[in-house]
């Protein structure tokens, strides 16, 4: 497939992971501002990007990309990182929230269980409105940490001189049902948003007691972001190898 130029509102930045093929990368995804279609951009070696190309979520990027050959998911594109251009940022001031909603809300899967619809229609990315949300955590399996360390050990010397990003020792989950979907029996999905990992890494210096730290994370990611009085949406995505397994890639919680 030919190289395309796309303008994408970045809504998802997953926590960085080491890859034997690409080094340390960040999986990013967003919504094409013209077509309102989901697109996954990979690989992005975020910490190695020029400062002028580094971007936050809800930044509109102009990029050159082509359909990924090694990833059969319809939304996956290989990005030319040299082509990354920041067009604008939709911040939370003035009309920023409304501008975000204009792009995000049309992608919401309504009137059916989001994961059932994704599996039926071959989608790997979706926006869902959740209800009856709860939040939990568990210790991360040691074997996952060992696999991560093994990947870092195989990186080139140039990559290894950069300090490896810390593995978070917990897995965090949302349990929810899809709003207005009578066929939804509920989902317990892991959360892989970069912001959650950053919350853990930064707040642990303020809250030395682990139990207090975890409760503070719960307060932000459940009580504040998923308040029943608010307007909350989850971004969902699946895994390349296990496409029936979905994760919460991010949370969109505009004010009502």
PDB file of N, CA and C in Angstrom, residues 80-155:
ATOM      1  N   UNK A  80       6.570   6.923   9.539  1.00  0.00           N
ATOM      2  CA  UNK A  80       7.886   7.501   9.271  1.00  0.00           C
ATOM      3  C   UNK A  80       8.111   8.565  10.337  1.00  0.00           C
ATOM      4  N   UNK A  81       8.919   8.250  11.344  1.00  0.00           N
ATOM      5  CA  UNK A  81       9.056   9.170  12.474  1.00  0.00           C
ATOM      6  C   UNK A  81       9.695  10.496  12.067  1.00  0.00           C
ATOM      7  N   UNK A  82      10.474  10.499  10.996  1.00  0.00           N
ATOM      8  CA  UNK A  82      11.059  11.762  10.533  1.00  0.00           C
ATOM      9  C   UNK A  82       9.995  12.717  10.006  1.00  0.00           C
ATOM     10  N   UNK A  83       8.838  12.178   9.652  1.00  0.00           N
ATOM     11  CA  UNK A  83       7.781  13.012   9.068  1.00  0.00           C
ATOM     12  C   UNK A  83       6.878  13.646  10.118  1.00  0.00           C
ATOM     13  N   UNK A  84       7.030  13.277  11.386  1.00  0.00           N
ATOM     14  CA  UNK A  84       6.118  13.770  12.421  1.00  0.00           C
ATOM     15  C   UNK A  84       6.159  15.291  12.488  1.00  0.00           C
ATOM     16  N   UNK A  85       4.989  15.879  12.379  1.00  0.00           N
ATOM     17  CA  UNK A  85       4.853  17.339  12.453  1.00  0.00           C
ATOM     18  C   UNK A  85       3.682  17.671  13.367  1.00  0.00           C
ATOM     19  N   UNK A  86       3.924  18.511  14.356  1.00  0.00           N
ATOM     20  CA  UNK A  86       2.857  18.921  15.267  1.00  0.00           C
ATOM     21  C   UNK A  86       2.046  20.030  14.609  1.00  0.00           C
ATOM     22  N   UNK A  87       0.749  19.771  14.437  1.00  0.00           N
ATOM     23  CA  UNK A  87      -0.135  20.739  13.786  1.00  0.00           C
ATOM     24  C   UNK A  87      -0.748  21.677  14.816  1.00  0.00           C
ATOM     25  N   UNK A  88      -1.338  21.106  15.859  1.00  0.00           N
ATOM     26  CA  UNK A  88      -1.925  21.913  16.930  1.00  0.00           C
ATOM     27  C   UNK A  88      -2.185  21.014  18.131  1.00  0.00           C
ATOM     28  N   UNK A  89      -2.440  21.643  19.264  1.00  0.00           N
ATOM     29  CA  UNK A  89      -2.746  20.924  20.501  1.00  0.00           C
ATOM     30  C   UNK A  89      -4.139  21.322  20.958  1.00  0.00           C
ATOM     31  N   UNK A  90      -4.976  20.328  21.231  1.00  0.00           N
ATOM     32  CA  UNK A  90      -6.313  20.596  21.769  1.00  0.00           C
ATOM     33  C   UNK A  90      -6.220  20.486  23.280  1.00  0.00           C
ATOM     34  N   UNK A  91      -5.948  21.604  23.938  1.00  0.00           N
ATOM     35  CA  UNK A  91      -5.744  21.570  25.384  1.00  0.00           C
ATOM     36  C   UNK A  91      -7.077  21.681  26.110  1.00  0.00           C
ATOM     37  N   UNK A  92      -7.024  21.832  27.423  1.00  0.00           N
ATOM     38  CA  UNK A  92      -8.258  21.865  28.223  1.00  0.00           C
ATOM     39  C   UNK A  92      -8.722  23.289  28.497  1.00  0.00           C
ATOM     40  N   UNK A  93      -8.132  24.251  27.842  1.00  0.00           N
ATOM     41  CA  UNK A  93      -8.578  25.628  27.998  1.00  0.00           C
ATOM     42  C   UNK A  93      -9.578  25.991  26.907  1.00  0.00           C
ATOM     43  N   UNK A  94     -10.331  27.019  27.159  1.00  0.00           N
ATOM     44  CA  UNK A  94     -11.301  27.550  26.205  1.00  0.00           C
ATOM     45  C   UNK A  94     -12.170  26.425  25.636  1.00  0.00           C
ATOM     46  N   UNK A  95     -12.099  26.223  24.332  1.00  0.00           N
ATOM     47  CA  UNK A  95     -12.970  25.230  23.690  1.00  0.00           C
ATOM     48  C   UNK A  95     -12.274  23.897  23.444  1.00  0.00           C
ATOM     49  N   UNK A  96     -11.141  23.673  24.107  1.00  0.00           N
ATOM     50  CA  UNK A  96     -10.373  22.465  23.857  1.00  0.00           C
ATOM     51  C   UNK A  96     -11.138  21.183  24.113  1.00  0.00           C
ATOM     52  N   UNK A  97     -11.861  21.129  25.229  1.00  0.00           N
ATOM     53  CA  UNK A  97     -12.647  19.926  25.531  1.00  0.00           C
ATOM     54  C   UNK A  97     -13.688  19.671  24.452  1.00  0.00           C
ATOM     55  N   UNK A  98     -14.378  20.746  24.028  1.00  0.00           N
ATOM     56  CA  UNK A  98     -15.408  20.592  22.994  1.00  0.00           C
ATOM     57  C   UNK A  98     -14.789  20.158  21.663  1.00  0.00           C
ATOM     58  N   UNK A  99     -13.620  20.703  21.349  1.00  0.00           N
ATOM     59  CA  UNK A  99     -12.948  20.309  20.106  1.00  0.00           C
ATOM     60  C   UNK A  99     -12.566  18.836  20.144  1.00  0.00           C
ATOM     61  N   UNK A 100     -12.131  18.363  21.303  1.00  0.00           N
ATOM     62  CA  UNK A 100     -11.821  16.942  21.445  1.00  0.00           C
ATOM     63  C   UNK A 100     -13.082  16.102  21.249  1.00  0.00           C
ATOM     64  N   UNK A 101     -14.166  16.520  21.896  1.00  0.00           N
ATOM     65  CA  UNK A 101     -15.416  15.754  21.806  1.00  0.00           C
ATOM     66  C   UNK A 101     -15.899  15.624  20.366  1.00  0.00           C
ATOM     67  N   UNK A 102     -15.741  16.685  19.581  1.00  0.00           N
ATOM     68  CA  UNK A 102     -16.206  16.645  18.195  1.00  0.00           C
ATOM     69  C   UNK A 102     -15.534  15.530  17.403  1.00  0.00           C
ATOM     70  N   UNK A 103     -14.308  15.196  17.780  1.00  0.00           N
ATOM     71  CA  UNK A 103     -13.578  14.145  17.075  1.00  0.00           C
ATOM     72  C   UNK A 103     -13.785  12.786  17.724  1.00  0.00           C
ATOM     73  N   UNK A 104     -13.816  12.731  19.056  1.00  0.00           N
ATOM     74  CA  UNK A 104     -13.878  11.452  19.772  1.00  0.00           C
ATOM     75  C   UNK A 104     -15.272  10.844  19.780  1.00  0.00           C
ATOM     76  N   UNK A 105     -16.282  11.631  20.111  1.00  0.00           N
ATOM     77  CA  UNK A 105     -17.625  11.075  20.339  1.00  0.00           C
ATOM     78  C   UNK A 105     -18.188  10.342  19.119  1.00  0.00           C
ATOM     79  N   UNK A 106     -17.964  10.811  17.880  1.00  0.00           N
ATOM     80  CA  UNK A 106     -18.485  10.045  16.738  1.00  0.00           C
ATOM     81  C   UNK A 106     -17.916   8.642  16.608  1.00  0.00           C
ATOM     82  N   UNK A 107     -16.833   8.326  17.315  1.00  0.00           N
ATOM     83  CA  UNK A 107     -16.244   6.986  17.225  1.00  0.00           C
ATOM     84  C   UNK A 107     -16.811   6.019  18.260  1.00  0.00           C
ATOM     85  N   UNK A 108     -17.690   6.489  19.140  1.00  0.00           N
ATOM     86  CA  UNK A 108     -18.215   5.632  20.212  1.00  0.00           C
ATOM     87  C   UNK A 108     -19.090   4.529  19.625  1.00  0.00           C
ATOM     88  N   UNK A 109     -18.840   3.291  20.053  1.00  0.00           N
ATOM     89  CA  UNK A 109     -19.692   2.166  19.667  1.00  0.00           C
ATOM     90  C   UNK A 109     -20.901   2.150  20.584  1.00  0.00           C
ATOM     91  N   UNK A 110     -22.070   2.319  20.029  1.00  0.00           N
ATOM     92  CA  UNK A 110     -23.290   2.417  20.826  1.00  0.00           C
ATOM     93  C   UNK A 110     -24.205   1.230  20.567  1.00  0.00           C
ATOM     94  N   UNK A 111     -25.039   0.944  21.550  1.00  0.00           N
ATOM     95  CA  UNK A 111     -26.124  -0.040  21.419  1.00  0.00           C
ATOM     96  C   UNK A 111     -25.645  -1.482  21.278  1.00  0.00           C
ATOM     97  N   UNK A 112     -24.390  -1.752  21.588  1.00  0.00           N
ATOM     98  CA  UNK A 112     -23.928  -3.141  21.600  1.00  0.00           C
ATOM     99  C   UNK A 112     -22.700  -3.231  22.474  1.00  0.00           C
ATOM    100  N   UNK A 113     -22.374  -4.429  22.910  1.00  0.00           N
ATOM    101  CA  UNK A 113     -21.153  -4.648  23.682  1.00  0.00           C
ATOM    102  C   UNK A 113     -19.960  -4.325  22.784  1.00  0.00           C
ATOM    103  N   UNK A 114     -19.090  -3.445  23.241  1.00  0.00           N
ATOM    104  CA  UNK A 114     -17.994  -2.970  22.398  1.00  0.00           C
ATOM    105  C   UNK A 114     -17.071  -4.097  21.962  1.00  0.00           C
ATOM    106  N   UNK A 115     -16.729  -4.980  22.886  1.00  0.00           N
ATOM    107  CA  UNK A 115     -15.794  -6.046  22.534  1.00  0.00           C
ATOM    108  C   UNK A 115     -16.452  -7.059  21.607  1.00  0.00           C
ATOM    109  N   UNK A 116     -17.716  -7.371  21.850  1.00  0.00           N
ATOM    110  CA  UNK A 116     -18.439  -8.255  20.934  1.00  0.00           C
ATOM    111  C   UNK A 116     -18.463  -7.660  19.534  1.00  0.00           C
ATOM    112  N   UNK A 117     -18.724  -6.349  19.454  1.00  0.00           N
ATOM    113  CA  UNK A 117     -18.757  -5.678  18.153  1.00  0.00           C
ATOM    114  C   UNK A 117     -17.380  -5.687  17.492  1.00  0.00           C
ATOM    115  N   UNK A 118     -16.328  -5.457  18.284  1.00  0.00           N
ATOM    116  CA  UNK A 118     -14.971  -5.463  17.724  1.00  0.00           C
ATOM    117  C   UNK A 118     -14.617  -6.825  17.148  1.00  0.00           C
ATOM    118  N   UNK A 119     -14.917  -7.880  17.892  1.00  0.00           N
ATOM    119  CA  UNK A 119     -14.601  -9.226  17.418  1.00  0.00           C
ATOM    120  C   UNK A 119     -15.412  -9.572  16.171  1.00  0.00           C
ATOM    121  N   UNK A 120     -16.659  -9.147  16.142  1.00  0.00           N
ATOM    122  CA  UNK A 120     -17.531  -9.442  15.004  1.00  0.00           C
ATOM    123  C   UNK A 120     -17.101  -8.680  13.756  1.00  0.00           C
ATOM    124  N   UNK A 121     -16.678  -7.434  13.932  1.00  0.00           N
ATOM    125  CA  UNK A 121     -16.389  -6.560  12.797  1.00  0.00           C
ATOM    126  C   UNK A 121     -14.896  -6.457  12.471  1.00  0.00           C
ATOM    127  N   UNK A 122     -14.051  -7.155  13.228  1.00  0.00           N
ATOM    128  CA  UNK A 122     -12.623  -7.111  12.954  1.00  0.00           C
ATOM    129  C   UNK A 122     -11.951  -5.820  13.365  1.00  0.00           C
ATOM    130  N   UNK A 123     -12.500  -5.147  14.359  1.00  0.00           N
ATOM    131  CA  UNK A 123     -11.888  -3.916  14.856  1.00  0.00           C
ATOM    132  C   UNK A 123     -10.837  -4.246  15.914  1.00  0.00           C
ATOM    133  N   UNK A 124      -9.788  -3.433  15.979  1.00  0.00           N
ATOM    134  CA  UNK A 124      -8.795  -3.604  17.039  1.00  0.00           C
ATOM    135  C   UNK A 124      -8.688  -2.375  17.933  1.00  0.00           C
ATOM    136  N   UNK A 125      -9.417  -1.320  17.593  1.00  0.00           N
ATOM    137  CA  UNK A 125      -9.466  -0.101  18.392  1.00  0.00           C
ATOM    138  C   UNK A 125     -10.906   0.377  18.444  1.00  0.00           C
ATOM    139  N   UNK A 126     -11.299   0.917  19.591  1.00  0.00           N
ATOM    140  CA  UNK A 126     -12.686   1.364  19.718  1.00  0.00           C
ATOM    141  C   UNK A 126     -12.820   2.330  20.889  1.00  0.00           C
ATOM    142  N   UNK A 127     -13.902   3.095  20.858  1.00  0.00           N
ATOM    143  CA  UNK A 127     -14.279   3.967  21.966  1.00  0.00           C
ATOM    144  C   UNK A 127     -15.587   3.451  22.532  1.00  0.00           C
ATOM    145  N   UNK A 128     -15.662   3.348  23.851  1.00  0.00           N
ATOM    146  CA  UNK A 128     -16.857   2.813  24.492  1.00  0.00           C
ATOM    147  C   UNK A 128     -17.240   3.701  25.665  1.00  0.00           C
ATOM    148  N   UNK A 129     -18.543   3.817  25.897  1.00  0.00           N
ATOM    149  CA  UNK A 129     -19.018   4.504  27.098  1.00  0.00           C
ATOM    150  C   UNK A 129     -19.291   3.443  28.155  1.00  0.00           C
ATOM    151  N   UNK A 130     -18.535   3.447  29.272  1.00  0.00           N
ATOM    152  CA  UNK A 130     -18.705   2.413  30.289  1.00  0.00           C
ATOM    153  C   UNK A 130     -19.736   2.806  31.342  1.00  0.00           C
ATOM    154  N   UNK A 131     -20.231   1.809  32.038  1.00  0.00           N
ATOM    155  CA  UNK A 131     -21.085   2.049  33.197  1.00  0.00           C
ATOM    156  C   UNK A 131     -20.670   1.087  34.300  1.00  0.00           C
ATOM    157  N   UNK A 132     -21.090   1.394  35.522  1.00  0.00           N
ATOM    158  CA  UNK A 132     -20.793   0.563  36.698  1.00  0.00           C
ATOM    159  C   UNK A 132     -19.302   0.210  36.747  1.00  0.00           C
ATOM    160  N   UNK A 133     -18.482   1.251  36.776  1.00  0.00           N
ATOM    161  CA  UNK A 133     -17.033   1.070  36.709  1.00  0.00           C
ATOM    162  C   UNK A 133     -16.452   0.819  38.099  1.00  0.00           C
ATOM    163  N   UNK A 134     -15.553  -0.142  38.199  1.00  0.00           N
ATOM    164  CA  UNK A 134     -14.753  -0.340  39.410  1.00  0.00           C
ATOM    165  C   UNK A 134     -13.289  -0.468  39.013  1.00  0.00           C
ATOM    166  N   UNK A 135     -12.415  -0.411  40.003  1.00  0.00           N
ATOM    167  CA  UNK A 135     -10.971  -0.324  39.765  1.00  0.00           C
ATOM    168  C   UNK A 135     -10.249  -1.253  40.725  1.00  0.00           C
ATOM    169  N   UNK A 136      -9.260  -1.991  40.224  1.00  0.00           N
ATOM    170  CA  UNK A 136      -8.518  -2.903  41.095  1.00  0.00           C
ATOM    171  C   UNK A 136      -7.077  -3.013  40.619  1.00  0.00           C
ATOM    172  N   UNK A 137      -6.260  -3.722  41.388  1.00  0.00           N
ATOM    173  CA  UNK A 137      -4.860  -3.918  41.023  1.00  0.00           C
ATOM    174  C   UNK A 137      -4.360  -5.233  41.589  1.00  0.00           C
ATOM    175  N   UNK A 138      -3.228  -5.669  41.044  1.00  0.00           N
ATOM    176  CA  UNK A 138      -2.557  -6.862  41.536  1.00  0.00           C
ATOM    177  C   UNK A 138      -1.074  -6.732  41.237  1.00  0.00           C
ATOM    178  N   UNK A 139      -0.261  -7.494  41.933  1.00  0.00           N
ATOM    179  CA  UNK A 139       1.174  -7.485  41.675  1.00  0.00           C
ATOM    180  C   UNK A 139       1.453  -7.989  40.260  1.00  0.00           C
ATOM    181  N   UNK A 140       2.378  -7.328  39.576  1.00  0.00           N
ATOM    182  CA  UNK A 140       2.750  -7.770  38.230  1.00  0.00           C
ATOM    183  C   UNK A 140       3.520  -9.081  38.321  1.00  0.00           C
ATOM    184  N   UNK A 141       3.237 -10.040  37.436  1.00  0.00           N
ATOM    185  CA  UNK A 141       3.957 -11.320  37.464  1.00  0.00           C
ATOM    186  C   UNK A 141       5.455 -11.116  37.271  1.00  0.00           C
ATOM    187  N   UNK A 142       6.244 -11.853  38.021  1.00  0.00           N
ATOM    188  CA  UNK A 142       7.695 -11.716  37.936  1.00  0.00           C
ATOM    189  C   UNK A 142       8.221 -12.093  36.561  1.00  0.00           C
ATOM    190  N   UNK A 143       7.561 -13.071  35.900  1.00  0.00           N
ATOM    191  CA  UNK A 143       8.068 -13.486  34.598  1.00  0.00           C
ATOM    192  C   UNK A 143       7.956 -12.366  33.574  1.00  0.00           C
ATOM    193  N   UNK A 144       6.942 -11.491  33.712  1.00  0.00           N
ATOM    194  CA  UNK A 144       6.815 -10.365  32.794  1.00  0.00           C
ATOM    195  C   UNK A 144       7.981  -9.397  32.977  1.00  0.00           C
ATOM    196  N   UNK A 145       8.363  -9.164  34.233  1.00  0.00           N
ATOM    197  CA  UNK A 145       9.492  -8.286  34.485  1.00  0.00           C
ATOM    198  C   UNK A 145      10.773  -8.890  33.916  1.00  0.00           C
ATOM    199  N   UNK A 146      10.931 -10.206  34.038  1.00  0.00           N
ATOM    200  CA  UNK A 146      12.123 -10.874  33.510  1.00  0.00           C
ATOM    201  C   UNK A 146      12.185 -10.755  31.988  1.00  0.00           C
ATOM    202  N   UNK A 147      11.033 -10.908  31.319  1.00  0.00           N
ATOM    203  CA  UNK A 147      10.994 -10.775  29.863  1.00  0.00           C
ATOM    204  C   UNK A 147      11.388  -9.364  29.441  1.00  0.00           C
ATOM    205  N   UNK A 148      10.910  -8.376  30.183  1.00  0.00           N
ATOM    206  CA  UNK A 148      11.223  -6.983  29.875  1.00  0.00           C
ATOM    207  C   UNK A 148      12.727  -6.724  30.009  1.00  0.00           C
ATOM    208  N   UNK A 149      13.312  -7.228  31.104  1.00  0.00           N
ATOM    209  CA  UNK A 149      14.742  -7.040  31.316  1.00  0.00           C
ATOM    210  C   UNK A 149      15.553  -7.731  30.220  1.00  0.00           C
ATOM    211  N   UNK A 150      15.077  -8.885  29.768  1.00  0.00           N
ATOM    212  CA  UNK A 150      15.777  -9.605  28.702  1.00  0.00           C
ATOM    213  C   UNK A 150      15.756  -8.806  27.407  1.00  0.00           C
ATOM    214  N   UNK A 151      14.639  -8.154  27.128  1.00  0.00           N
ATOM    215  CA  UNK A 151      14.553  -7.323  25.918  1.00  0.00           C
ATOM    216  C   UNK A 151      15.536  -6.158  26.000  1.00  0.00           C
ATOM    217  N   UNK A 152      15.575  -5.484  27.149  1.00  0.00           N
ATOM    218  CA  UNK A 152      16.508  -4.372  27.298  1.00  0.00           C
ATOM    219  C   UNK A 152      17.951  -4.849  27.148  1.00  0.00           C
ATOM    220  N   UNK A 153      18.243  -6.042  27.657  1.00  0.00           N
ATOM    221  CA  UNK A 153      19.606  -6.568  27.587  1.00  0.00           C
ATOM    222  C   UNK A 153      20.049  -6.794  26.151  1.00  0.00           C
ATOM    223  N   UNK A 154      19.104  -7.008  25.228  1.00  0.00           N
ATOM    224  CA  UNK A 154      19.445  -7.287  23.836  1.00  0.00           C
ATOM    225  C   UNK A 154      19.510  -6.036  22.967  1.00  0.00           C
ATOM    226  N   UNK A 155      19.187  -4.877  23.546  1.00  0.00           N
ATOM    227  CA  UNK A 155      19.246  -3.653  22.757  1.00  0.00           C
ATOM    228  C   UNK A 155      20.696  -3.297  22.451  1.00  0.00           C
TER     229      UNK A 155
END
